Amino acid sequence: MRLLIVNGYVVDPTQGINGGRDVLIEDGSVASLLARGEARPEGAEVFDATGLVVAPGFIDLHVHLREPGQEYKETIASGAAAAVAGGWTSVCAMPNTDPVNDNPAVTSFIIEQSQAVGLANVFPVGAITKGSKGTELAEMGEMKRAGIVAVTDDGRPVPSPGMMRRALEYARGFDLTVMDHCEDKSLASGGVMHEGEWSLRLGLRGVPALAEESDAMRDCALAELTGARLHLAHVSTRGAIDAVRRAKERGLEITCEVAPHHFTLTDEAVEGFDTNFKMNPPLRSPEHLEAILEALRDGTIDAIATDHAPHHADEKALEFDHAPSGITGLETAVGLALDRLVHQGVIGLERLVELCSVNPARIFRLAERGTLRAGAHGDVTILDPNLQWTFDAAHSKSKSRNTPFDNWTMRGAAVATIVAGRVVFRREKKETAGENLTTA
Amino acid sequence: MKTGLAHQHLLGIRGLSAKEITHILDTAESFREISEREIKKVPALRGRTIINLFFEPSTRTRTSFEIAGKRLSADVINVSSSSSSVSKGETLLDTARNLEAMAPDLIVIRHPSAGTPHQLARICRASIVNAGDGAHEHPTQALLDALTIRQHKSRIEGLRVAILGDILHSRVARSNAHLLTTLGANVAVAGPGTLAPPEFAALVQRGGGELRVEQRIEDALTGADVVMVLRIQRERQDAAFFPSLREYAVHYGLNLKRLSLAAPDAIVMHPGPMNRGIEIASDVADGARSLILDQVSNGIAVRMAVLYLLAGGTGTAATPPSSSSTAQSVPEDDTLKNARGYERVHGS
């Protein structure tokens, strides 16, 4: 089986390529890149990418697929469909399912389900501690054998520094990256939005930036002590970013990701008490958003990850205090990144590909991904950076609709997603009645 | 002719202009006399239905809204969380939709979570009146406080107002900060460091009176024309905001000695219910400068004004609105839009 992507503009930072190339994928792997004018092989299925950007497949380090256990919010099938519709060829599934992915049986289940679906690659992330309860280490070695790519207790950060130290030391032995959701629960003190001017004005309990910052500083110090590889999930504060920047300057292997809503929205958006603006970490004040843009520019932030967190409409219809945190993000992330970062001049296309593909592959050690080198997996994301489109949540592929970006118009989108040489998503012009698909 | 408010709902003081606040206060002023009559009832809201939806225990505010509605001849129904389906696991929005299906004209809501009146306002046709939402706003309390201040000081602009106690968790402090600064008063708030965050000073819009946060309550009190004391919730002690009620009373309670720092003719207010001997000493609460019971009486007049204006009241207070005035509850700009649409269709 051969697929030939012709006439596209290839952006592959791993090979320093920024230009017109045809991409030949054979039997699920990249066979070669052909320069303009080179003879095209015959008999291949042809994908015409005229006017489009061809990039190594995008990898989302942070999604919640809810299966097993909360299939009314999302399933591996619906989550994978949303992923490829948003341009993601691979997603890394957080372990906070029910039961928690803290043992090889759950890991295998997730992998089997995703293979049966056959859309995006799903890489399970295992728990750090049993049940993510923060007291006993989970079976990282056995889970790694079953296929996990990293460990985290996302959403329930490891509370004790002693436990975190053991986790980092133990994970190091299996060459697993430890991913942490930084939040000191005592400082967060039950807050439901960022602590600041707006939380005071709205009378909502605030989570101070310091809740994230102090945990990030702790983690960086522990990573230095143990020599383990650390990845900070969804950093949202200046202090956490500064901690990562300092750690990198000292040569430590510490990386971090940012979620699209944190470079797009600020805490003022909570003003109407719409629970689709409630997430953890919360939307921050403008000075933190500034720090995020700075860090996207200077390379301190390594990856863009969605923290796709589907919740049922009935759950989100509760009081702001009681509604669960989190929003969907798979189908809006690439559009927001192109619109808010590339078109605003914060970063270029090459850096976008690093943030969404090259670096995620490196952070979780996903071999032969994040590149279009010969021999790599045939995963490709195809972008139309100028497509003007409007996101219509009613037509989302996710089972849930909890997004603050419903009816948002963006410039730039992923228009096709190719996994192992197979076109698993292709945006049709006028695919939904509500969408305004025009190439600007 | 006076018009109703240019808002369908009363969700908070923030967002109201000085003119709108003054209009509500003037209307309340004209309603006060009704409560002094032998027959305390006017037919202004005859045939209108008001639901008081209370998710928090409240005697004073609920009773005040109920009396206000009844003195305007509205049909008033009280629903409290213990007697509604909320305790059976129904969501707030489902409860609201069910009540809405019974076609009330106004829903007055009190809820422990901030923002619930706003969530209701998005799905209900009825006008929503916020009777206190978590730590967010309590607009009718601020209005009745302002009415009380105006009566005794004959103005609000330029007054120095001290608000003392648990600022962080107080919806009364927030609504008052917005209202008083919008009308040009200078407000100083103070309380224990855990309950009076310095960032509170950024709460209000610029352009009105000043809002400042003092570390010592003595600094807020000095020279004050109006002293408002907030209720201290005993559960804050368990949450480690202060060590003991005893210490709170000694260091933060309003007693005669502290009150002597205020202006000689300063007035003292409290939204109730009071913890005597804790945030306020009995000789202050019962003293000549205390207006605590005036606040309660004014509460009825203010709530009558709010219900009346939101239900589309026009003309003078004592005159029942004519049937043609019901469209007044539509915001003014929508009315204009509709009028233009009408011209476009029929004028071509």
Coordinates of C-alpha atoms in Angstrom, one line a residue, chain A residues 50-431:
Chain A
T50 CA -1.5 21.9 -3.2
G51 CA -1.4 25.0 -1.0
L52 CA -1.2 23.0 2.2
V53 CA 1.4 22.4 4.8
V54 CA 2.5 18.8 5.4
A55 CA 4.0 18.0 8.8
P56 CA 5.0 15.0 10.9
G57 CA 1.9 13.7 12.7
F58 CA 0.8 15.8 15.7
I59 CA 1.0 14.2 19.1
D60 CA -1.2 15.3 22.0
L61 CA 0.5 14.5 25.3
H62 CA -2.5 15.0 27.4
V63 CA -6.0 13.7 26.8
H64 CA -8.7 12.2 28.9
L65 CA -10.6 9.5 27.0
R66 CA -12.7 8.4 30.0
E67 CA -12.8 4.7 29.0
P68 CA -12.9 2.5 30.9
G69 CA -15.5 3.7 33.4
Q70 CA -17.0 6.9 32.2
E71 CA -18.2 6.1 28.7
Y72 CA -21.1 8.5 29.0
K73 CA -18.5 11.3 28.7
E74 CA -16.3 9.9 26.1
T75 CA -15.1 6.5 24.7
I76 CA -11.8 5.6 23.1
A77 CA -13.6 5.5 19.8
S78 CA -15.3 9.0 20.1
G79 CA -12.1 10.5 21.6
A80 CA -10.0 9.0 18.8
A81 CA -12.4 10.4 16.2
A82 CA -12.2 13.8 17.8
A83 CA -8.4 13.6 17.8
V84 CA -8.1 12.9 14.1
A85 CA -10.7 15.5 13.3
G86 CA -8.5 18.0 15.1
G87 CA -5.3 16.9 13.3
W88 CA -3.8 14.7 16.0
T89 CA -2.4 11.4 14.8
S90 CA -1.5 10.3 18.3
V91 CA -2.9 11.0 21.8
C92 CA -1.6 10.1 25.2
A93 CA -4.4 8.9 27.5
M94 CA -4.3 10.0 31.1
P95 CA -4.7 7.2 33.7
N96 CA -7.6 8.7 35.7
T97 CA -10.2 6.3 34.3
D98 CA -12.3 4.0 36.5
P99 CA -10.5 1.8 37.3
V100 CA -7.4 3.8 37.3
N101 CA -4.7 2.7 34.8
D102 CA -2.4 1.6 37.5
N103 CA -1.9 -2.0 36.3
P104 CA -1.0 -3.8 33.0
A105 CA -4.6 -5.1 32.5
V106 CA -6.0 -1.6 32.1
T107 CA -3.1 -0.6 30.0
S108 CA -3.7 -3.6 27.6
F109 CA -7.4 -2.9 27.5
I110 CA -6.9 0.7 26.4
I111 CA -4.4 -0.4 23.7
E112 CA -6.7 -3.1 22.4
Q113 CA -9.7 -0.8 22.3
S114 CA -7.8 1.8 20.4
Q115 CA -6.5 -0.7 17.9
A116 CA -10.0 -2.0 17.3
V117 CA -11.0 1.7 16.6
G118 CA -8.1 2.2 14.2
L119 CA -8.1 6.0 14.0
A120 CA -5.5 7.8 16.1
N121 CA -2.6 6.0 17.9
V122 CA -3.5 5.9 21.6
F123 CA -0.6 5.7 24.0
P124 CA -1.6 5.0 27.6
V125 CA 0.0 6.9 30.4
G126 CA 0.1 4.9 33.7
A127 CA -0.5 6.1 37.2
I128 CA 2.4 7.0 39.5
T129 CA 0.8 5.5 42.5
K130 CA -1.9 2.8 43.0
G131 CA -5.3 4.3 42.5
S132 CA -3.5 7.6 42.1
K133 CA -3.9 7.9 45.9
G134 CA -0.3 9.0 46.5
T135 CA 0.7 6.4 48.9
E136 CA 2.1 3.3 47.1
L137 CA 4.0 3.1 43.8
A138 CA 2.0 1.6 40.9
E139 CA 3.5 -1.3 38.9
M140 CA 5.4 0.9 36.4
G141 CA 7.6 -1.9 35.1
E142 CA 4.7 -4.1 34.3
M143 CA 2.7 -1.3 32.8
K144 CA 5.7 -0.3 30.6
R145 CA 5.8 -3.9 29.3
A146 CA 2.1 -3.6 28.5
G147 CA 2.7 -0.3 26.6
I148 CA 2.6 2.8 28.8
V149 CA 4.7 5.7 27.6
A150 CA 5.0 7.7 30.8
V151 CA 3.5 7.9 34.3
T152 CA 1.4 10.6 36.0
D153 CA -1.2 11.0 38.8
D154 CA -2.8 13.8 36.7
G155 CA -5.6 15.6 38.5
R156 CA -4.4 14.2 41.8
P157 CA -0.9 15.5 42.1
V158 CA 1.5 13.5 44.3
P159 CA 1.1 15.4 47.5
S160 CA 4.2 14.4 49.5
P161 CA 7.7 15.3 48.3
G162 CA 9.0 12.0 49.7
M163 CA 6.6 10.0 47.6
M164 CA 7.5 12.1 44.5
R165 CA 11.1 11.5 45.1
R166 CA 10.6 7.7 45.2
A167 CA 8.5 7.9 42.0
L168 CA 11.1 9.8 40.1
E169 CA 13.9 7.4 41.2
Y170 CA 11.8 4.3 40.3
A171 CA 10.6 5.6 37.0
R172 CA 14.2 6.5 36.0
G173 CA 15.0 2.8 36.1
F174 CA 12.4 2.1 33.4
D175 CA 13.3 5.2 31.4
L176 CA 9.8 6.5 31.9
T177 CA 9.1 10.3 31.9
V178 CA 7.2 11.4 35.1
M179 CA 4.5 13.9 34.2
D180 CA 3.1 15.9 37.1
H181 CA 0.1 18.1 37.5
C182 CA 1.5 20.8 39.8
E183 CA -0.9 21.9 42.4
D184 CA -0.4 22.3 46.1
K185 CA -3.8 21.4 47.4
S186 CA -3.4 23.2 50.6
L187 CA -2.6 26.5 48.8
A188 CA -5.4 25.8 46.2
S189 CA -7.7 25.4 49.2
G190 CA -10.8 24.4 47.2
G191 CA -10.6 27.3 44.8
V192 CA -12.6 27.2 41.6
M193 CA -10.9 29.9 39.5
H194 CA -7.6 31.9 39.5
E195 CA -7.1 33.9 42.6
G196 CA -7.0 37.6 41.8
E197 CA -9.0 40.6 40.9
W198 CA -11.7 38.6 39.2
S199 CA -12.1 35.9 41.8
L200 CA -12.6 38.7 44.4
R201 CA -15.0 40.5 42.2
L202 CA -17.1 37.4 41.5
G203 CA -17.0 36.1 45.0
L204 CA -15.6 32.7 43.8
R205 CA -12.9 31.0 45.8
G206 CA -9.5 31.5 44.2
V207 CA -6.6 29.2 43.5
P208 CA -3.4 31.3 43.8
A209 CA -0.8 31.0 41.1
L210 CA 1.6 29.9 43.9
A211 CA -0.3 26.6 44.3
E212 CA 1.1 25.6 40.9
E213 CA 4.4 27.5 41.2
S214 CA 5.5 26.0 44.5
D215 CA 4.8 22.5 43.3
A216 CA 6.7 23.1 40.1
M217 CA 9.7 24.4 42.1
R218 CA 9.5 21.3 44.3
D219 CA 9.3 19.0 41.3
C220 CA 12.3 20.7 39.6
A221 CA 14.4 20.3 42.7
L222 CA 13.4 16.7 43.1
A223 CA 14.2 16.0 39.4
E224 CA 17.7 17.5 40.0
L225 CA 18.2 15.4 43.1
T226 CA 17.1 12.1 41.4
G227 CA 18.3 12.7 37.8
A228 CA 14.9 11.6 36.5
R229 CA 13.1 12.9 33.5
L230 CA 10.3 15.3 34.5
H231 CA 7.5 16.8 32.4
L232 CA 5.2 19.4 33.8
A233 CA 1.6 19.2 32.5
H234 CA -0.4 22.3 31.5
V235 CA 1.8 25.0 33.0
S236 CA -0.3 28.1 33.5
T237 CA 1.8 30.5 35.6
R238 CA 4.8 32.7 35.3
G239 CA 6.4 31.1 38.3
A240 CA 6.1 27.5 37.0
I241 CA 7.5 28.6 33.6
D242 CA 10.4 30.4 35.4
A243 CA 11.2 27.2 37.3
V244 CA 11.4 25.2 34.1
R245 CA 13.5 27.9 32.4
R246 CA 16.0 27.9 35.3
A247 CA 16.1 24.1 35.3
K248 CA 16.8 24.0 31.6
E249 CA 19.6 26.5 32.0
R250 CA 21.2 24.1 34.5
G251 CA 20.9 21.3 31.9
L252 CA 18.2 19.3 33.5
E253 CA 15.9 17.1 31.4
I254 CA 12.7 19.0 32.4
T255 CA 10.0 19.8 29.9
C256 CA 6.6 21.3 30.0
E257 CA 3.4 21.7 28.0
V258 CA 0.7 24.4 27.7
A259 CA -3.0 24.0 26.9
P260 CA -4.5 26.2 24.1
H261 CA -7.1 27.8 26.5
H262 CA -4.2 29.1 28.6
F263 CA -2.7 31.0 25.7
T264 CA -6.1 32.1 24.5
L265 CA -8.3 33.1 27.4
T266 CA -7.9 34.9 30.8
D267 CA -9.8 34.8 34.1
E268 CA -12.0 37.6 33.1
A269 CA -13.9 35.1 30.9
V270 CA -15.4 33.6 34.1
E271 CA -17.5 36.8 34.5
G272 CA -20.7 35.2 33.2
F273 CA -20.3 32.2 35.5
D274 CA -20.4 29.9 32.4
T275 CA -18.9 26.6 33.7
N276 CA -17.3 25.9 30.3
F277 CA -14.7 28.4 31.5
K278 CA -13.9 26.3 34.6
M279 CA -10.8 24.1 34.3
N280 CA -7.9 23.1 36.4
P281 CA -5.4 24.8 36.3
P282 CA -7.8 27.7 35.9
L283 CA -7.7 30.5 33.4
R284 CA -5.1 32.9 34.7
S285 CA -4.7 36.7 34.6
P286 CA -3.2 38.5 31.7
E287 CA 0.4 38.7 33.2
H288 CA 0.5 34.9 33.2
L289 CA -0.8 34.7 29.6
E290 CA 2.0 37.1 28.7
A291 CA 4.6 34.8 30.4
I292 CA 3.2 31.8 28.4
L293 CA 3.5 33.6 25.1
E294 CA 7.1 34.6 26.0
A295 CA 7.9 31.0 26.8
L296 CA 6.3 29.7 23.6
R297 CA 8.6 32.2 21.8
D298 CA 11.8 31.5 23.6
G299 CA 11.5 27.7 23.7
T300 CA 10.9 27.2 27.4
I301 CA 7.5 25.6 26.6
D302 CA 8.1 22.4 24.8
A303 CA 4.7 21.2 23.7
I304 CA 1.1 22.2 23.1
A305 CA -1.3 19.6 24.7
T306 CA -5.0 19.9 24.9
D307 CA -5.9 18.5 28.3
H308 CA -9.0 17.4 26.5
A309 CA -11.4 16.7 29.4
P310 CA -14.9 15.8 28.3
H311 CA -17.8 16.1 30.8
H312 CA -21.5 15.5 30.3
A313 CA -23.7 18.5 29.8
D314 CA -25.7 17.6 32.9
E315 CA -22.5 17.8 35.0
K316 CA -21.5 21.1 33.5
A317 CA -25.0 22.5 34.1
L318 CA -24.3 22.7 37.9
E319 CA -23.4 25.7 40.0
F320 CA -20.0 27.1 39.1
D321 CA -18.7 25.8 42.5
H322 CA -19.9 22.3 41.9
A323 CA -19.4 21.8 38.1
P324 CA -16.4 19.6 37.3
S325 CA -13.3 21.2 35.9
G326 CA -12.2 20.7 32.3
I327 CA -13.1 21.3 28.7
T328 CA -12.8 19.5 25.4
G329 CA -10.0 20.6 23.2
L330 CA -9.0 18.1 20.5
E331 CA -10.9 19.7 17.7
T332 CA -10.0 23.4 18.5
A333 CA -6.3 23.2 19.5
V334 CA -4.6 23.4 16.1
G335 CA -7.0 26.1 15.0
L336 CA -6.3 28.2 18.1
A337 CA -2.6 27.6 17.8
L338 CA -2.5 28.8 14.1
D339 CA -4.9 31.7 14.8
R340 CA -3.5 32.9 18.1
L341 CA 0.2 32.0 17.8
V342 CA 1.2 31.7 14.1
H343 CA -1.0 34.5 12.7
Q344 CA -0.3 36.8 15.6
G345 CA 3.4 36.4 15.0
V346 CA 4.2 34.7 18.3
I347 CA 5.8 31.7 16.6
G348 CA 6.4 30.4 13.1
L349 CA 5.1 27.2 11.4
E350 CA 8.4 25.4 12.1
R351 CA 8.1 26.1 15.8
L352 CA 4.4 25.0 15.8
V353 CA 5.5 21.7 14.3
E354 CA 8.1 21.3 17.1
L355 CA 5.5 22.1 19.7
C356 CA 2.9 19.7 18.4
S357 CA 5.0 16.9 17.0
V358 CA 8.8 16.8 17.3
N359 CA 9.0 17.7 21.0
P360 CA 6.0 15.5 22.2
A361 CA 7.7 12.5 20.5
R362 CA 10.9 13.3 22.3
I363 CA 9.3 14.0 25.7
F364 CA 7.6 10.6 25.9
R365 CA 10.3 8.8 23.8
L366 CA 8.0 7.8 21.1
A367 CA 10.4 6.1 18.6
E368 CA 10.2 7.1 14.9
R369 CA 7.5 9.6 15.5
G370 CA 7.5 13.4 15.3
T371 CA 9.6 13.2 12.0
L372 CA 9.2 12.4 8.3
R373 CA 12.6 10.8 8.1
A374 CA 12.7 7.6 6.0
G375 CA 11.6 4.7 8.2
A376 CA 9.5 6.8 10.5
H377 CA 5.8 5.9 11.1
G378 CA 3.7 7.2 8.3
D379 CA 1.8 9.7 10.5
V380 CA 1.2 13.0 8.8
T381 CA -0.8 16.1 9.7
I382 CA -1.9 18.4 6.9
L383 CA -2.7 22.0 7.6
D384 CA -4.4 24.8 5.8
P385 CA -2.9 27.8 7.7
N386 CA -5.3 30.2 6.0
L387 CA -8.6 28.4 6.2
Q388 CA -11.2 30.6 7.9
W389 CA -13.6 28.3 9.8
T390 CA -16.1 28.4 12.6
F391 CA -16.1 25.6 15.2
D392 CA -19.6 24.3 15.8
A393 CA -19.7 22.2 19.0
A394 CA -23.0 20.6 17.9
H395 CA -21.0 18.8 15.2
S396 CA -18.1 17.7 17.4
K397 CA -16.9 14.2 17.2
S398 CA -16.5 14.1 20.9
K399 CA -19.3 12.7 23.0
S400 CA -19.2 15.9 25.1
R401 CA -19.8 19.5 24.2
N402 CA -18.1 21.3 27.1
T403 CA -16.1 23.8 25.2
P404 CA -15.8 27.6 25.6
F405 CA -14.9 27.8 21.9
D406 CA -18.3 27.0 20.4
N407 CA -19.0 29.3 17.5
W408 CA -15.4 30.7 17.5
T409 CA -14.1 31.6 14.1
M410 CA -10.4 30.8 13.6
R411 CA -7.9 31.2 10.8
G412 CA -6.1 28.0 10.2
A413 CA -7.0 24.3 10.6
A414 CA -5.9 20.8 10.2
V415 CA -7.5 19.6 7.0
A416 CA -6.3 16.0 6.8
T417 CA -4.9 13.4 9.2
I418 CA -2.9 10.4 8.1
V419 CA -2.1 7.6 10.4
A420 CA 0.3 4.8 9.3
G421 CA -0.2 5.9 5.7
R422 CA -4.0 5.8 5.8
V423 CA -6.1 9.0 5.5
V424 CA -8.3 8.7 8.6
F425 CA -9.7 12.2 8.4
R426 CA -10.2 14.7 5.6
R427 CA -12.1 17.9 6.0
E428 CA -14.7 18.2 3.4
K429 CA -15.6 21.6 2.2
K430 CA -19.0 22.4 3.6
E431 CA -18.9 19.3 5.8

